Amino acid sequence: MRSISYTFTVNGIERTTEEKKPLLRYLRDDLKLYSVKDGCSEGACGTCTIVVDGHAVKSCVLTTDRAVGKNIITVEGLSLREKEAFVYAFGTAGSVQCGFCIPGMVMAAKALIDREPDPTDDEIKRAIKGNICRCTGYKKIILGIRRAAAILRGEEEIRDISQFTGKMLPEENEFISVVGSNYDPELASGIANYENRGESSQYGVGKNVFRIDVRKKVLGYGKYPDDIGPEYFVPSDRPDIVRELAGWTEDEYKEAEAKGMLKVGTTVSKKDEPLVNICTIVDPDMPPMAYCSAVRSDYPRAIVKKINKEKAESLPGVLGVLTAEDVPHNKVGHIQQDWDVMIAEGDTTRMVGDAICLVVAESPYILEQAKKAVKIEYEPLEPVKSIAEARAEGAPKIHENGNLCQQRHVVRGDAAKALAESAYIATASFTTPFTEHAFLEPECAVSFPYGDGVKILSTDQGAYDTRHEVAIMLGWEDAQERIVVENQLIGGGFGGKEDVTTQHISALAALKFGRPVKAKFSRAESLRVHPKRHAMEGTFTIGCDENGILQGLDCDINFDTGAYASLCGPVLERACTHSVGPYNYHNTDIRGHGYYTNNPPAGAFRGFGVCQSQFALESLLNVLAKKVGISPWEIRYRNAIEPGLELPNGQIADVSTALKETLVAVKPYFDDAPEDRVGIACAMKNAGVGVGLPDKGRAKLEVKDGLVWIFTAASDIGQGCQTVFIQDVAQATDLPITKIWIGIYNTDNAPNSGTTSGSRQTLVTGEAVKGAAKLLKAAMDKEGVTEDSLDKLNGRVFEYEYFEPTDKLGSDKPHPKSHIAYGFATNVAVLDAEGKVTDIYAAFDAGKVVNPLSMSGQIEGGVLMSMGYALTETWPLDNCVPTAKYGTLGLFRAPDIPDIHAIHVEKDELLEVAYGAKGVGEITSIPAAPAIAGAYYARDGVLRTSLPIEDTFYSKKK
Amino acid sequence: MIKRVRKKAYVRCRGGSISCTYGCIGCGLCVSACHLAAIKLEDGGPPVIDRDKCVGCGLCAGACPQHLIEVILPDYNIQVKCSNCDAGKAAREACVNSCIACGLCERNCPADAIHVIGNKAVIDPGKCICCGMCAVKCPRGVIRDSNGVMTAD
């Protein structure tokens, strides 16, 4: 047969292939152009955008045969000038968070700028309409693209930001600051990147800082686990490859060898970029990387009668098919270990995403063939579809202890009496849907045999959590150090990467077959498997006196936690404890129940249960305000918590409490908007895990080669905590950025600093980093060490553990301390005549604002996420089977965004810890949804009790 | 600065048949309607639009007796280029370039933006993200990319 070949140009080089396949696969697998990200392979997300003959094109859609004769450019093929323009523009604009969408955004922008050198915002929005960003809310990406265009036109300069101590950001990057006296936005400055780090020390706490991960994310050379290909594992007898990859000179190479950096098991970083690993050295006998993937259940509830795997196992290139029998302990689970690694023959599935067996093969192509060859015989059973079915008499038991997964009862005062005596009562039943995190990077892990155990290169929210779960599966709970978990770049999480998904199966396969194994979820698999935001059915009753002063709350909160518990307990608890809102009243009776069903599991999601209960509470406050005859702003202000008052859970609101300040900050916008087109909502959210759990922050600073290295196993899922840690050290020590480095951290070299959850890293780990930095500073002062003589401290290690005990739920103390801090917020949503959301004024009290640029990025992204929750996002299930694809989830795209105005509220009175920072990650996604619902209530007087809210400008589009 | 985005005329027929009752009949009314000489009729139709000259005024669309011309924002580069409303077999027999309502586009669309309505593929511009998946999957080459990347234009 005559072979057909396809020839085209990639980044200026003519390439020929005989394979007909999506260009995405050719660029990544054959040319190793890893800037071209694989976010969905369905054409929906835009992370794989490249430029073809001047047009932005999704490379997962275009195939090699259709690309013949075309000129293809990826980020790697941009000119040096373009690269620098995008790095600078995106860094100073704060466009980069998790970074997974960014190379695609850059290429969409390049196609636009080449065609239209001076694009309007509207043109930019339309140019990136095919590119989803889940972190930023697009605002800063649009600004970044506008600035990159200005630089490429020659109208703006790339300034040496490391030397820059004036106002770095043009006024268009505005956010409104309502701040205390110790804050001066004029003193902004930045960190350029590791290659271009100047001597300025203007990057301490409170400065607008260029994040440390901008360059590698914009240019696409930073590694997410999926960017680890077979070539990542270099045999120890090929040091020449390592040298070339690292870019070492002969002398540097010799030095590395002398330091033992070429030994088996070592991970080598890119020269001058300690956070970019380029290879791991393995034994020359180690076989190349294999691929594994699970065959998953077709039925939400069915008995697995037989697994016919022989045909798959006999295919050439298949290493084996693992089943439950091959797992030492067939259970995992973040808190409750109720999640079967694989469903064994004779057992019953609990959801459609359940793994039945695990196929391991030499290549992704063979893997797909083998998965199809596995035939599973089922006996389908009627699934448990809803909370009502789960708690019905005689309902099938999904887990052996029944369908009630978790319950909480929070009582203070006498709610029944308070409600009976209230002048006005508002009551309603609310339903909120499951929500998909839709992070841009699907789950992926690469594991390989390491020492007497396994090393897992992961993308998750807590390296030690993953280690613990994998240890349970392997039966290594007493020898957890045999497992090393090392997070790579993390392409978004939002709570959806707290549970293990790919890590444990890749580790299992790596140990079984003694070689590196990659496990990667397809987008469809990701949608089915990882836990969602809980769907809620709840009834809320709240009462106030004739002046609108709240008296009491009674509520029933029922969560559908799907097939597995995941984080049902803590999420349900947070929903209950926060259902009262940030107000000053003390009669509450809150009953929370979480039920197992055969739906996909629910667990952590930014907002952690509070999005659900605050939507209900804030909606009812508007009803009460109407009954009392005061404005929605007024009822909130009259009841707002203040420092020294008792929160509804009995905790005394601390000095940093700034709810009233956030209300005052948005008042002008609320008053200016037409009365029937504006809505308002407040929120509170804990920072730190709290409730009596041992939530510790730990950090280790090591002085090496005259530099300070920060080690802490705290996942930066895009929120920017690594940059915050550098700022903390800079603030404590006055050292310049050139001296403060973050290395690759893992469970072997860095202390456990808990999960990226509960808005805790900036506060809890931030305090630990600060503590360690103060120890370093003390040593420097004692020994007269300056930034130039840090060498004198070489080899010294400074460790700090921060732990502030809290009281457990139901503590009998009069004023239990549930959480170390609370953040507060008020959002105002404004509609136009058609009901379209035009503006959201979003005021947040996060204590000390460590990096204002990052904080407004968090706000804009969180608010847009909340707006999706309010108006467009759905997760439809058909008899427990999810029917949505990534592109039909209802995620907002750039052309449809409102103007989100981030308002930072920073008081003079701050907490002592972490320079007063309280964290802002989760609260950003809570108040916008009820504010928008409130605006619609003002518009037509209809109380909307389900999400997404019905009969809106946005529901017309469906 | 506000820039006006000009729409462009788009012809929903690729030609290829004289027996199709839905397609271009080569009457030339669009050519006469255009003030800018942006439309040419070659080989009896369908018309070819000079996208550089077209300003999206819509006169041609109003003139077409077959209602084949639409003015569309140039961002929407992926378009269905057939107006045949016959069921699959009849459509296949009517023209080599016809939509046979097979539904492959609908099944592969990531955004739920294209649907077979009245035996032909119709794109909902409110949902379309112009990824071109339908153009790549269409077995009849009916869905085209006016940028000339996913298909010749």
XYZ file of C-alpha atoms in Angstrom, chain A residues 534-881:
348
model
C -23.423 19.320 46.560
C -26.945 19.742 45.322
C -29.078 21.109 48.149
C -32.745 20.909 49.068
C -33.454 23.084 52.034
C -36.184 24.911 53.878
C -35.282 28.168 55.582
C -37.406 30.253 57.947
C -36.121 33.538 59.272
C -37.821 36.158 61.393
C -37.203 39.773 62.346
C -38.821 42.417 64.524
C -40.705 45.466 63.229
C -37.407 47.286 62.644
C -35.904 44.510 60.596
C -33.648 43.240 63.381
C -33.171 39.521 62.899
C -34.490 37.283 65.663
C -34.073 33.675 64.703
C -33.472 31.105 61.982
C -34.760 27.605 61.519
C -33.511 25.517 58.663
C -33.334 22.082 57.206
C -30.469 21.488 54.851
C -30.344 18.301 52.825
C -27.360 17.512 50.657
C -27.097 14.957 47.885
C -23.545 13.671 48.303
C -23.881 11.154 45.492
C -22.139 7.826 45.524
C -19.312 8.647 47.953
C -18.786 10.774 51.032
C -15.713 12.670 49.813
C -15.869 15.794 52.039
C -19.590 15.599 52.779
C -19.106 16.012 56.545
C -17.124 19.262 56.601
C -18.998 20.749 53.625
C -22.353 20.049 55.264
C -21.034 21.466 58.519
C -19.893 24.685 56.861
C -23.264 24.992 55.106
C -24.969 24.705 58.497
C -22.658 26.953 60.499
C -22.727 29.666 57.818
C -26.438 29.446 57.006
C -27.086 32.161 59.605
C -25.028 34.708 57.690
C -22.753 37.410 59.074
C -25.405 38.893 61.296
C -25.947 39.630 64.936
C -28.675 37.254 66.178
C -28.547 34.228 68.379
C -31.487 31.896 68.016
C -30.802 29.188 65.499
C -31.898 25.641 64.892
C -30.159 24.147 61.893
C -30.456 20.543 60.876
C -28.194 19.249 58.151
C -28.278 15.843 56.472
C -26.144 14.471 53.666
C -27.456 11.461 51.765
C -25.834 8.934 49.511
C -27.465 8.465 46.105
C -26.286 6.866 42.879
C -25.470 10.262 41.416
C -21.835 11.239 40.813
C -20.210 12.159 44.131
C -20.226 15.603 45.656
C -17.504 17.094 47.809
C -15.458 20.241 48.141
C -16.109 23.201 45.878
C -14.981 26.791 46.380
C -17.481 28.162 48.896
C -17.648 24.785 50.655
C -21.392 24.485 51.249
C -21.806 28.167 51.979
C -22.778 29.092 48.391
C -25.904 26.991 48.862
C -27.029 28.190 52.273
C -26.149 31.861 51.707
C -28.175 31.917 48.505
C -31.211 30.838 50.523
C -30.622 33.115 53.494
C -29.790 36.235 51.496
C -32.807 35.704 49.248
C -35.088 35.604 52.292
C -33.522 38.756 53.733
C -34.813 40.637 50.703
C -38.308 39.352 51.435
C -38.041 40.520 55.042
C -36.744 43.937 53.973
C -39.777 44.350 51.761
C -42.119 43.390 54.592
C -40.427 45.802 56.987
C -40.350 48.505 54.332
C -36.613 49.129 54.320
C -34.067 48.680 51.576
C -32.131 45.446 51.100
C -28.993 47.422 51.989
C -30.539 48.778 55.156
C -31.644 45.431 56.564
C -28.142 44.089 56.114
C -26.499 47.125 57.658
C -28.811 47.068 60.689
C -27.916 43.459 61.417
C -24.295 43.426 60.309
C -21.799 41.908 62.669
C -19.177 44.189 64.196
C -15.978 43.587 66.138
C -16.773 42.524 69.689
C -20.244 41.224 68.891
C -21.138 37.588 69.024
C -21.334 35.764 65.697
C -24.384 33.503 65.435
C -22.180 30.543 66.409
C -21.117 32.282 69.617
C -17.624 33.204 68.470
C -16.714 36.813 69.227
C -16.095 38.743 66.020
C -12.458 39.815 66.086
C -10.997 43.276 65.494
C -10.451 42.656 61.815
C -14.163 42.123 61.127
C -15.077 44.525 58.345
C -18.551 43.580 57.140
C -19.929 47.052 57.750
C -17.002 48.536 55.865
C -17.835 46.357 52.850
C -21.454 47.514 53.057
C -20.350 51.127 53.183
C -17.974 50.551 50.282
C -20.746 49.417 47.946
C -23.415 51.840 49.150
C -22.788 54.526 46.510
C -23.189 51.955 43.736
C -26.287 50.496 45.337
C -27.819 53.949 45.739
C -26.913 55.081 42.218
C -28.540 52.128 40.494
C -32.272 52.163 39.724
C -34.112 50.584 42.642
C -35.693 47.887 40.499
C -32.462 46.767 38.880
C -30.116 46.272 41.777
C -29.484 43.457 44.202
C -27.213 43.091 47.173
C -25.884 40.235 49.259
C -23.387 39.757 52.055
C -21.336 36.723 52.955
C -18.954 35.406 55.518
C -16.496 32.567 55.118
C -14.093 30.936 57.498
C -10.385 30.914 56.865
C -8.649 27.795 58.067
C -10.150 24.385 58.734
C -10.989 25.181 62.358
C -13.628 23.318 64.443
C -11.070 21.721 66.695
C -9.086 19.952 64.005
C -5.278 19.973 64.029
C -4.935 22.419 61.149
C -1.249 23.251 61.081
C 0.820 25.464 58.865
C 4.429 24.418 58.444
C 7.298 25.961 56.572
C 10.974 25.357 56.272
C 13.503 27.880 55.033
C 16.870 26.586 54.006
C 19.903 28.710 53.212
C 21.823 27.190 50.360
C 24.469 28.804 48.137
C 23.723 32.168 49.712
C 20.026 31.964 48.824
C 16.955 31.385 50.936
C 14.822 28.486 49.768
C 11.215 28.125 50.861
C 9.896 24.606 51.358
C 6.310 23.998 52.267
C 3.930 21.423 50.827
C 1.162 23.918 50.088
C -0.466 23.571 46.689
C -0.606 26.685 44.527
C -3.606 25.803 42.411
C -3.520 29.159 40.688
C -4.430 31.426 43.577
C -0.848 32.607 43.857
C 0.206 31.440 47.317
C 3.797 30.797 46.284
C 4.171 34.453 45.392
C 2.537 35.349 48.700
C 5.104 33.230 50.562
C 7.953 35.062 48.840
C 6.343 38.349 49.819
C 6.058 37.131 53.422
C 9.763 36.292 53.522
C 10.684 39.581 51.869
C 8.613 41.466 54.406
C 10.173 39.705 57.374
C 13.774 39.789 56.243
C 14.075 42.801 53.903
C 15.836 40.475 51.517
C 15.491 41.208 47.807
C 13.687 38.816 45.539
C 16.997 37.690 44.067
C 17.719 35.931 47.336
C 14.364 34.224 47.896
C 13.613 31.101 45.947
C 10.993 28.410 45.923
C 12.158 24.951 44.952
C 10.237 21.912 43.807
C 8.469 20.717 46.909
C 7.277 17.249 47.709
C 6.368 15.144 50.709
C 10.019 14.171 51.012
C 11.637 17.593 51.240
C 8.878 19.878 52.497
C 6.776 19.797 55.656
C 3.057 19.087 55.584
C 1.191 22.341 55.449
C -2.262 20.970 54.905
C -4.705 21.150 52.071
C -5.384 24.055 49.765
C -8.907 24.297 51.101
C -10.794 26.543 53.466
C -9.065 29.683 52.137
C -6.204 28.759 54.421
C -2.856 28.926 52.608
C -2.330 32.700 52.724
C -3.225 32.726 56.401
C -2.144 29.405 57.879
C 0.875 28.590 55.737
C 1.567 32.313 55.329
C 1.959 32.608 59.096
C 4.265 29.597 59.146
C 6.410 31.107 56.403
C 6.461 34.407 58.241
C 7.462 32.608 61.436
C 10.316 30.800 59.743
C 11.396 34.024 58.046
C 11.508 35.809 61.393
C 13.772 33.071 62.736
C 16.005 33.596 59.743
C 15.954 37.340 60.287
C 16.911 36.866 63.933
C 19.835 34.692 62.907
C 20.877 37.258 60.322
C 20.758 40.057 62.889
C 22.564 38.025 65.505
C 25.372 37.070 63.190
C 25.490 40.335 61.314
C 24.542 38.746 58.042
C 23.328 40.951 55.204
C 21.841 40.015 51.881
C 25.345 39.905 50.433
C 26.732 37.649 53.111
C 23.923 35.106 53.340
C 26.563 32.521 52.468
C 27.543 32.611 56.118
C 24.264 30.896 56.945
C 24.661 28.200 54.317
C 23.264 24.909 55.526
C 21.093 26.507 58.191
C 17.467 25.489 58.324
C 14.673 27.505 59.899
C 11.454 25.676 60.590
C 8.222 26.991 61.961
C 4.928 25.399 62.786
C 1.841 27.503 63.262
C -1.112 26.052 65.076
C -3.885 27.971 66.690
C -6.326 25.611 68.395
C -10.013 26.005 67.719
C -13.097 24.584 69.399
C -15.091 21.770 67.954
C -18.654 22.139 66.785
C -21.043 21.875 69.719
C -18.418 22.989 72.241
C -19.978 23.949 75.565
C -17.819 27.075 75.899
C -19.895 30.267 75.978
C -17.864 31.724 73.125
C -16.258 28.861 71.236
C -13.681 29.793 68.652
C -14.749 27.827 65.595
C -12.288 29.321 63.161
C -9.160 31.413 63.446
C -10.577 34.033 61.126
C -13.547 35.000 59.012
C -13.605 37.032 55.830
C -16.593 39.200 54.992
C -18.048 40.561 51.790
C -20.835 42.527 50.176
C -21.656 42.402 46.486
C -24.001 44.602 44.485
C -25.335 43.420 41.119
C -26.818 45.850 38.619
C -29.070 44.851 35.714
C -29.920 46.702 32.544
C -33.458 47.111 31.235
C -33.406 43.662 29.641
C -32.167 41.990 32.787
C -28.588 41.577 31.678
C -26.038 41.908 34.478
C -23.948 44.955 33.586
C -21.909 45.559 36.715
C -21.001 43.773 39.881
C -19.450 45.813 42.681
C -17.658 43.285 44.803
C -16.279 44.445 48.150
C -14.206 41.945 50.110
C -12.623 42.085 53.508
C -9.660 39.748 53.363
C -7.717 41.412 56.117
C -4.343 42.570 54.903
C -4.182 42.487 51.124
C -0.867 40.784 50.432
C -0.808 41.096 46.647
C -3.569 43.460 45.468
C -3.143 42.362 41.866
C -3.760 38.731 42.798
C -6.608 39.649 45.107
C -8.555 41.420 42.383
C -7.890 38.445 40.135
C -9.381 36.152 42.759
C -12.369 38.447 43.127
C -13.084 38.799 39.420
C -12.798 35.056 38.833
C -14.797 34.075 41.894
C -17.544 36.545 41.104
C -17.887 35.292 37.534
C -18.008 31.720 38.845
C -20.765 32.774 41.232
C -22.563 34.483 38.376
C -22.464 31.228 36.415
C -23.920 29.472 39.467
C -26.699 32.068 39.568
C -27.585 32.197 35.912
C -26.201 29.658 33.501
C -24.373 26.654 34.905
C -26.097 23.309 34.949
C -25.136 19.724 35.542
C -28.071 17.749 34.202
C -28.472 14.099 35.153
C -30.545 11.536 33.320
C -31.255 8.704 35.737
C -27.995 9.467 37.584
C -26.008 9.714 34.330
